[in-house]
XYZ file of C-alpha atoms in Angstrom:
529
model
C -0.123 0.062 -0.049
C 2.007 2.939 -1.135
C 2.019 6.405 -1.842
C 2.432 7.999 -5.219
C 6.242 9.004 -5.890
C 7.521 6.084 -3.571
C 8.752 3.871 -6.315
C 6.237 1.538 -6.387
C 6.108 0.908 -10.063
C 10.080 0.768 -10.073
C 10.038 -1.922 -7.459
C 7.437 -3.933 -10.016
C 10.121 -3.397 -12.743
C 12.589 -4.643 -10.528
C 10.650 -8.019 -9.936
C 9.826 -8.281 -13.613
C 13.427 -8.042 -14.434
C 14.769 -10.471 -11.988
C 11.846 -13.054 -13.625
C 13.066 -12.668 -16.935
C 16.889 -12.708 -16.223
C 17.161 -15.226 -13.037
C 13.895 -17.145 -12.720
C 12.170 -16.859 -16.033
C 8.539 -18.078 -15.867
C 4.931 -17.109 -17.006
C 4.058 -13.807 -15.847
C 0.403 -12.120 -16.003
C 0.546 -8.278 -15.227
C -2.791 -6.835 -14.433
C -3.871 -3.003 -14.848
C -7.259 -1.673 -14.127
C -7.977 -1.312 -17.758
C -6.408 -2.329 -21.080
C -5.948 1.248 -22.186
C -3.689 1.919 -18.953
C -1.644 -1.439 -19.392
C -1.139 -0.284 -22.934
C 0.152 3.067 -21.531
C 2.391 1.556 -19.020
C 3.955 -0.685 -21.520
C 4.703 1.980 -23.986
C 5.837 4.748 -21.134
C 7.310 2.123 -18.884
C 8.079 -1.103 -19.529
C 9.463 -0.455 -22.842
C 12.344 1.951 -21.827
C 13.242 -0.111 -19.106
C 13.911 -3.060 -21.495
C 15.580 -0.996 -23.916
C 17.906 0.608 -21.267
C 18.861 -2.492 -19.530
C 21.330 -4.649 -21.724
C 20.718 -8.038 -20.090
C 16.543 -7.632 -21.082
C 17.210 -6.082 -24.272
C 19.204 -9.071 -25.359
C 16.187 -11.568 -24.232
C 12.877 -9.494 -25.425
C 13.013 -8.462 -29.064
C 11.833 -4.964 -29.980
C 8.238 -4.167 -30.561
C 9.459 -2.944 -33.732
C 10.893 -6.435 -35.068
C 9.583 -8.611 -36.946
C 8.739 -11.223 -34.446
C 5.620 -11.914 -33.171
C 6.549 -12.919 -29.856
C 6.799 -9.512 -28.865
C 3.817 -6.921 -28.879
C 2.805 -4.177 -26.537
C 0.493 -6.218 -24.663
C 2.495 -9.561 -24.602
C 6.342 -10.519 -24.606
C 8.103 -13.474 -24.834
C 11.464 -14.568 -23.426
C 13.430 -17.492 -22.935
C 11.773 -19.577 -20.448
C 8.357 -17.589 -20.286
C 6.511 -14.331 -21.423
C 4.715 -11.786 -19.880
C 1.004 -10.940 -20.528
C -0.443 -7.452 -19.737
C -4.398 -7.061 -19.299
C -7.087 -5.005 -18.122
C -9.201 -6.286 -14.992
C -12.165 -5.398 -16.796
C -11.677 -8.389 -19.497
C -12.725 -11.580 -17.967
C -11.662 -13.937 -20.908
C -8.095 -12.651 -20.823
C -7.781 -12.776 -16.949
C -8.649 -16.443 -16.989
C -7.072 -17.557 -20.379
C -3.989 -19.041 -19.141
C -2.136 -20.558 -15.946
C 0.711 -18.256 -14.855
C 3.352 -18.703 -12.096
C 3.567 -14.923 -11.145
C 0.792 -12.574 -10.991
C 1.668 -8.597 -10.738
C -1.678 -6.701 -10.122
C -1.083 -2.875 -9.956
C -3.428 -0.075 -8.745
C -5.974 -2.593 -7.434
C -8.397 -0.150 -5.774
C -9.049 0.962 -9.339
C -10.403 -2.209 -10.431
C -14.002 -2.764 -11.732
C -16.200 -4.490 -9.262
C -16.669 -7.229 -11.440
C -14.931 -8.111 -14.842
C -18.003 -8.301 -16.943
C -20.128 -10.812 -15.236
C -17.736 -13.022 -14.031
C -17.101 -11.448 -10.504
C -14.256 -9.853 -8.667
C -11.222 -9.670 -11.417
C -8.578 -10.344 -8.293
C -10.337 -13.502 -7.395
C -10.192 -14.522 -11.512
C -6.546 -13.978 -11.804
C -5.433 -15.473 -8.596
C -6.751 -18.634 -9.539
C -4.403 -18.818 -12.451
C -1.594 -19.394 -9.972
C -3.154 -22.211 -8.155
C -1.449 -24.958 -10.440
C 1.900 -23.931 -9.146
C 3.589 -24.455 -6.034
C 5.969 -21.864 -6.295
C 3.649 -19.022 -7.304
C 4.075 -15.472 -6.581
C 1.267 -12.861 -6.351
C 2.143 -9.053 -6.063
C -0.595 -6.521 -5.236
C 0.062 -2.777 -5.101
C -2.001 0.380 -5.091
C -2.837 3.916 -3.440
C -5.568 2.929 -0.935
C -8.985 4.805 -1.205
C -12.061 4.525 1.183
C -11.699 3.133 4.499
C -13.446 -0.523 4.724
C -13.992 -0.621 0.763
C -9.981 -0.195 0.012
C -9.101 -3.812 -1.732
C -5.280 -2.698 -0.956
C -5.881 -1.801 2.574
C -7.644 -5.190 3.228
C -4.843 -6.912 1.957
C -2.132 -5.115 4.082
C -4.279 -5.842 7.133
C -4.126 -9.741 6.287
C -0.186 -9.435 6.122
C 2.878 -8.730 8.012
C 1.850 -4.998 8.083
C 5.189 -3.740 7.878
C 6.190 -0.155 8.129
C 9.415 1.584 7.745
C 11.050 2.977 10.615
C 13.974 5.404 11.386
C 15.987 5.793 14.563
C 15.315 9.113 16.155
C 18.370 11.196 15.139
C 18.362 12.475 18.880
C 17.581 9.292 21.235
C 18.120 6.698 18.580
C 14.630 4.631 19.210
C 12.579 3.592 16.153
C 10.018 5.927 15.257
C 7.520 5.446 12.204
C 7.083 8.609 10.449
C 3.487 9.882 10.413
C 1.943 13.212 9.321
C 0.429 13.638 13.205
C 4.530 13.784 14.034
C 5.061 16.808 11.588
C 5.178 20.064 12.985
C 4.853 22.832 10.340
C 2.621 25.720 11.631
C 4.687 28.770 11.291
C 7.499 26.975 9.603
C 6.176 25.759 6.320
C 9.541 26.018 4.204
C 11.230 23.854 7.108
C 9.071 21.473 8.807
C 10.179 19.176 11.381
C 9.220 15.804 13.022
C 8.835 15.354 16.648
C 10.128 12.243 18.106
C 7.649 10.335 20.157
C 9.808 8.639 22.434
C 12.126 11.740 23.653
C 9.886 14.600 22.303
C 12.750 16.273 20.633
C 12.366 17.661 17.090
C 14.729 17.122 13.773
C 14.589 18.356 10.431
C 13.789 16.097 7.317
C 17.273 15.933 6.351
C 18.423 14.783 9.326
C 15.830 12.064 9.670
C 16.579 10.823 6.036
C 20.293 10.184 6.620
C 19.220 7.580 8.975
C 19.479 3.645 8.314
C 15.805 2.777 8.325
C 14.018 -0.409 8.547
C 11.106 -2.301 8.265
C 9.421 -3.720 11.139
C 6.377 -5.921 11.186
C 3.325 -5.768 13.389
C 2.766 -9.625 12.706
C 6.224 -11.170 11.698
C 4.294 -14.385 12.313
C 2.494 -14.198 8.778
C 5.505 -14.739 6.579
C 3.482 -16.156 3.677
C 1.804 -13.019 3.326
C 4.043 -9.934 3.542
C 2.463 -6.659 3.522
C 4.364 -2.921 3.261
C 3.173 0.282 3.958
C 4.822 2.893 2.102
C 4.028 6.826 3.212
C 4.977 9.704 1.098
C 6.902 11.005 4.175
C 9.961 9.024 3.426
C 9.998 9.584 -0.326
C 12.993 10.756 -1.845
C 11.356 12.383 -4.221
C 8.938 14.835 -2.706
C 10.020 16.541 0.323
C 8.204 17.600 3.590
C 7.622 21.182 2.743
C 6.234 20.279 -0.863
C 3.824 17.949 1.305
C 2.733 20.537 3.504
C 2.153 23.136 0.709
C -0.132 20.596 -1.080
C -1.895 20.007 2.267
C -2.542 23.604 2.906
C -3.665 24.001 -0.680
C -6.151 21.203 -0.679
C -7.578 22.440 3.030
C -7.827 25.828 1.986
C -9.176 25.639 -1.521
C -9.718 22.107 -2.956
C -12.194 20.911 -0.044
C -12.824 17.441 0.520
C -12.102 15.954 -2.749
C -8.495 17.392 -2.534
C -8.347 16.317 0.923
C -9.056 12.777 0.003
C -6.396 12.764 -2.782
C -3.876 13.916 -0.309
C -4.331 11.391 2.021
C -4.696 8.497 -0.655
C -1.792 9.490 -2.753
C 0.717 11.387 -0.408
C 0.012 9.646 3.020
C -1.072 6.155 1.614
C -4.130 6.576 3.760
C -7.363 5.317 3.388
C -9.999 8.033 3.603
C -12.903 7.799 6.080
C -15.924 8.292 4.440
C -18.461 10.687 6.595
C -21.450 8.751 8.002
C -24.503 8.945 5.757
C -26.961 9.887 8.650
C -27.703 13.356 8.708
C -30.120 15.277 10.715
C -32.903 17.840 8.633
C -32.524 19.892 11.848
C -28.856 20.726 10.911
C -29.687 21.299 7.279
C -32.139 24.051 8.648
C -29.166 25.931 10.045
C -27.950 26.045 6.309
C -30.776 28.385 5.400
C -29.933 32.144 4.675
C -32.059 35.125 3.503
C -31.389 35.433 -0.255
C -33.461 35.571 -3.531
C -30.867 36.052 -6.092
C -27.415 34.338 -6.622
C -25.116 35.692 -3.745
C -21.618 37.363 -4.591
C -19.928 34.057 -3.881
C -21.610 32.454 -7.169
C -19.264 32.163 -9.916
C -20.920 29.293 -12.070
C -24.164 27.734 -12.178
C -25.115 23.933 -13.432
C -28.288 22.170 -13.257
C -29.356 18.595 -12.462
C -32.660 16.987 -13.729
C -34.350 14.018 -12.853
C -36.896 11.949 -15.083
C -39.755 10.428 -13.668
C -42.623 8.934 -15.594
C -45.076 11.807 -14.711
C -42.851 14.429 -14.257
C -39.251 16.455 -14.349
C -37.515 17.696 -11.426
C -34.571 20.156 -11.514
C -32.384 21.977 -9.160
C -30.043 24.920 -10.229
C -26.949 25.325 -8.434
C -24.380 28.059 -8.002
C -20.738 27.424 -6.987
C -18.007 29.152 -5.884
C -14.233 28.519 -4.844
C -13.563 25.499 -3.131
C -16.913 23.875 -4.501
C -19.009 26.024 -1.823
C -22.535 25.878 -3.186
C -25.731 27.646 -3.296
C -29.363 26.340 -4.136
C -30.630 28.807 -6.298
C -34.372 26.952 -7.293
C -36.034 23.711 -7.451
C -38.784 23.079 -9.937
C -41.291 20.435 -10.671
C -42.535 20.329 -13.920
C -45.586 17.908 -14.567
C -46.552 15.674 -17.220
C -45.401 12.514 -18.909
C -41.652 13.273 -20.737
C -42.340 10.610 -22.843
C -45.281 12.150 -24.483
C -45.615 15.741 -23.420
C -43.689 18.157 -25.162
C -44.845 20.879 -23.009
C -42.517 19.689 -20.003
C -39.739 19.959 -22.238
C -40.283 23.391 -23.193
C -40.535 24.311 -19.569
C -37.461 22.784 -18.787
C -35.634 24.657 -22.040
C -37.152 27.774 -20.705
C -35.757 27.347 -17.273
C -31.946 26.590 -18.596
C -32.137 29.438 -20.696
C -33.118 31.819 -17.826
C -30.331 34.603 -16.800
C -30.036 34.776 -13.042
C -28.940 38.274 -11.754
C -26.415 37.957 -9.039
C -26.558 40.045 -6.336
C -23.989 42.719 -7.649
C -25.926 43.056 -11.029
C -23.971 40.305 -12.978
C -26.183 38.153 -15.208
C -25.470 34.183 -14.784
C -26.571 31.550 -17.203
C -26.930 27.689 -16.329
C -23.121 26.717 -17.695
C -23.594 22.919 -17.720
C -26.555 20.528 -17.360
C -26.821 16.610 -16.752
C -30.048 15.005 -17.430
C -30.707 11.544 -16.295
C -31.423 8.954 -19.084
C -31.643 5.940 -17.161
C -35.096 4.105 -17.445
C -37.316 6.994 -18.180
C -37.816 8.583 -21.482
C -34.579 7.734 -22.772
C -34.818 8.541 -26.440
C -36.817 11.894 -25.364
C -33.807 12.672 -23.295
C -31.289 11.812 -26.077
C -33.368 13.861 -28.619
C -33.346 16.977 -26.444
C -29.631 16.941 -25.244
C -28.052 16.207 -28.550
C -30.003 19.389 -29.856
C -28.482 21.517 -27.152
C -24.735 20.138 -26.405
C -23.696 23.444 -27.689
C -25.006 24.660 -24.411
C -23.295 21.874 -22.577
C -26.765 20.178 -22.267
C -25.992 16.228 -21.596
C -27.522 13.111 -21.163
C -26.215 11.093 -18.117
C -26.467 7.680 -16.789
C -25.483 6.455 -13.534
C -23.491 3.514 -12.676
C -22.410 2.055 -8.949
C -19.365 0.137 -7.655
C -16.058 0.818 -6.453
C -13.385 2.127 -9.014
C -16.158 3.923 -11.198
C -14.808 7.588 -11.421
C -17.180 10.330 -10.799
C -17.269 11.211 -14.609
C -16.254 8.864 -17.094
C -15.350 9.774 -20.373
C -18.293 10.288 -22.824
C -19.711 8.269 -25.758
C -22.246 8.474 -28.235
C -25.905 6.548 -27.455
C -29.091 5.624 -29.201
C -30.289 6.356 -32.699
C -29.712 10.243 -31.668
C -25.952 9.612 -31.298
C -26.209 11.840 -27.929
C -23.151 12.365 -25.909
C -23.433 10.184 -23.149
C -21.735 10.694 -19.759
C -21.437 7.715 -17.139
C -21.239 8.787 -13.590
C -19.934 6.990 -10.759
C -23.124 7.627 -8.214
C -21.667 5.928 -5.464
C -18.683 8.408 -5.295
C -20.557 11.329 -5.897
C -23.190 10.651 -3.111
C -20.464 10.454 -0.829
C -19.051 13.291 -1.513
C -22.375 15.155 -1.342
C -23.144 13.565 2.135
C -19.473 14.679 2.889
C -20.561 18.159 1.911
C -23.547 18.302 3.734
C -21.794 17.792 6.943
C -19.559 20.675 6.599
C -20.625 23.077 9.332
C -18.563 26.401 8.263
C -19.204 28.543 5.083
C -16.243 28.293 3.306
C -15.002 25.462 0.795
C -17.664 22.369 0.399
C -20.276 24.333 2.397
C -23.704 24.049 1.232
C -26.300 27.163 1.560
C -29.942 27.212 0.539
C -32.478 30.077 0.362
C -34.872 30.556 3.555
C -37.961 31.005 0.945
C -39.768 28.059 0.407
C -40.731 29.809 -2.778
C -37.481 28.698 -4.280
C -38.677 24.970 -4.022
C -36.761 24.288 -0.995
C -39.191 23.274 1.285
C -39.515 20.244 3.736
C -40.224 17.573 1.021
C -36.820 18.959 -0.751
C -34.741 18.136 2.427
C -36.698 14.955 3.156
C -35.382 14.086 -0.822
C -32.079 15.128 -0.284
C -31.679 13.139 3.006
C -33.516 10.028 1.388
C -30.797 7.328 0.725
C -28.088 6.140 3.580
C -25.054 4.278 2.721
C -24.656 0.487 3.344
C -21.502 -1.481 3.359
C -22.062 -5.138 2.080
C -19.810 -7.957 1.876
C -20.372 -10.432 -0.972
C -20.196 -13.999 -1.420
C -16.768 -13.767 -2.789
C -15.674 -12.097 0.644
C -15.586 -8.545 -1.477
C -16.855 -4.946 0.306
C -19.113 -3.163 -2.093
C -21.340 -0.160 -0.931
C -25.221 0.159 -1.746
C -27.116 3.190 -1.242
C -30.703 2.311 0.054
C -33.671 4.467 1.071
C -34.486 5.249 4.216
C -38.070 4.205 3.946
C -39.734 2.499 1.017
C -42.245 5.809 0.769
C -39.001 8.172 0.656
C -38.663 10.170 -2.568
C -34.766 10.860 -3.742
C -35.350 13.090 -6.398
C -33.767 16.029 -4.650
C -30.795 13.952 -3.970
C -30.419 12.983 -7.601
C -30.910 16.078 -8.869
C -28.129 17.241 -6.544
C -26.147 14.458 -7.546
C -26.359 15.153 -11.552
C -25.838 19.183 -10.846
C -22.586 17.990 -9.358
C -21.423 15.764 -12.063
C -21.996 19.189 -14.094
C -19.884 20.997 -12.053
C -17.170 18.068 -12.559
C -17.448 17.744 -16.385
C -17.491 21.766 -16.731
C -14.284 21.876 -14.134
C -13.878 25.613 -13.962
C -11.037 27.776 -12.794
C -13.067 29.283 -9.879
C -9.838 31.613 -8.875
C -9.335 32.732 -12.138
C -13.048 33.574 -12.721
C -13.328 35.334 -9.543
C -10.271 37.335 -10.264
C -11.787 38.492 -14.000
C -14.930 39.115 -12.182
C -13.549 41.606 -9.418
C -12.020 43.370 -12.677
C -14.737 44.123 -14.785
C -17.224 47.104 -14.233
C -20.610 45.493 -12.725
C -22.613 47.045 -15.480
C -20.766 45.739 -18.339
C -19.899 42.439 -16.842
C -21.731 39.339 -18.081
C -20.693 35.642 -17.794
C -22.037 33.662 -20.441
C -22.927 30.016 -20.713
C -19.175 29.256 -22.166
C -17.667 30.379 -19.108
C -16.145 33.518 -20.887
C -16.288 36.728 -18.894
C -16.972 40.014 -20.975
């Protein structure tokens, strides 16, 4: 379980080199997707082979006429390596191998097609070898759901320790021991034994060693590599990243920091929310407040209505509810509801300082209700960034995936990782102080933010389940059978819209300050005039 820039991939490349040169055998190298595997082969594996004489002699260049060497398959005396994606069940189960390398396992899909956990499929390939070798590496993700964290806890749980430069006792470098407030350019680490502080270079000059929590588990060795021990990133750089994430990046940036820099899982906030707590987020405003820089909208489709929320966004993804609307009518037959939606999305909103704001991006649910009508509506309005979306659950699904064309209409369709977005939204609802990630709502119920809205916003709870194969997965379930979750879905789609747009809030805020109020206008393209 490793942080970024700690040599994780380099370790795997050295294992590969050893297996080719010293102990040749069949090798299966699994990546989250075949595209990532192909990029790795071109950018990391090929240069390693080319720059290592003993490997260059045994593995032919891809450009040679020999079919023994392709981007995803390479043969050498006594063995071969096949590079596959975890989303390809046929390739995972196609051949027995002695060595299995699995990279970034927290990014694997929950199931390889319909075949189940891709790691389990791959591990079956080594069962016929008494001397098999299985390597799993990854940065971690969510607590209780991270596969690499689970595998690490099953093993020896070895951590890196340095002797304290002052007292000589072993110390595992941890973020909590780092002291940087007021000295960001030269942080120090305090020894938990003697209480004395030492600078980074003094710690890193020590001869460290691995110490296992469970040395008796020798058949399953596991290691934790924090970014604090990396020779390629300094402590001042880590401190700078942390401060930037906390002050302007919000919850998402902090999770990235904990996962990729400290190699720690991120504790997802409990999904229980008291309605009384959200009442405290209500404020008196009838127009978008000054902090709003961009507007997005999310649209949920039901058999007898459309439900829409317009959301304002500011620096650090601070958000303001602007309007919640329900348009009654069958979306499959009643074109009037689509006209009402189009009128709302064309509307311009006057900010508190007189600036005009347009909805910059819209996500409309296309899964299950009036799909063809959604595609037709969005296809004609893609120049206004009105897009069809479809939710997909499961671990490893990004918030917003690369779009594709769908239906006869060839509409642009974005797949959303709804589990990820809902977890992010619930975490944002928990933020108690205005600033990054905080959610505001208008006090007036005329804007649509009444009791039913907040009941719907909190209609689901997060449940962690264990599958029959032992894997952990998240499921979002309604609190009661009668709960209406359309407000939650609308906010999810509006959140996906700001993720698609990915605006530079600081630049927008800076440009807005420079322009005279009367002549300033933010268009849907995000350009300020």
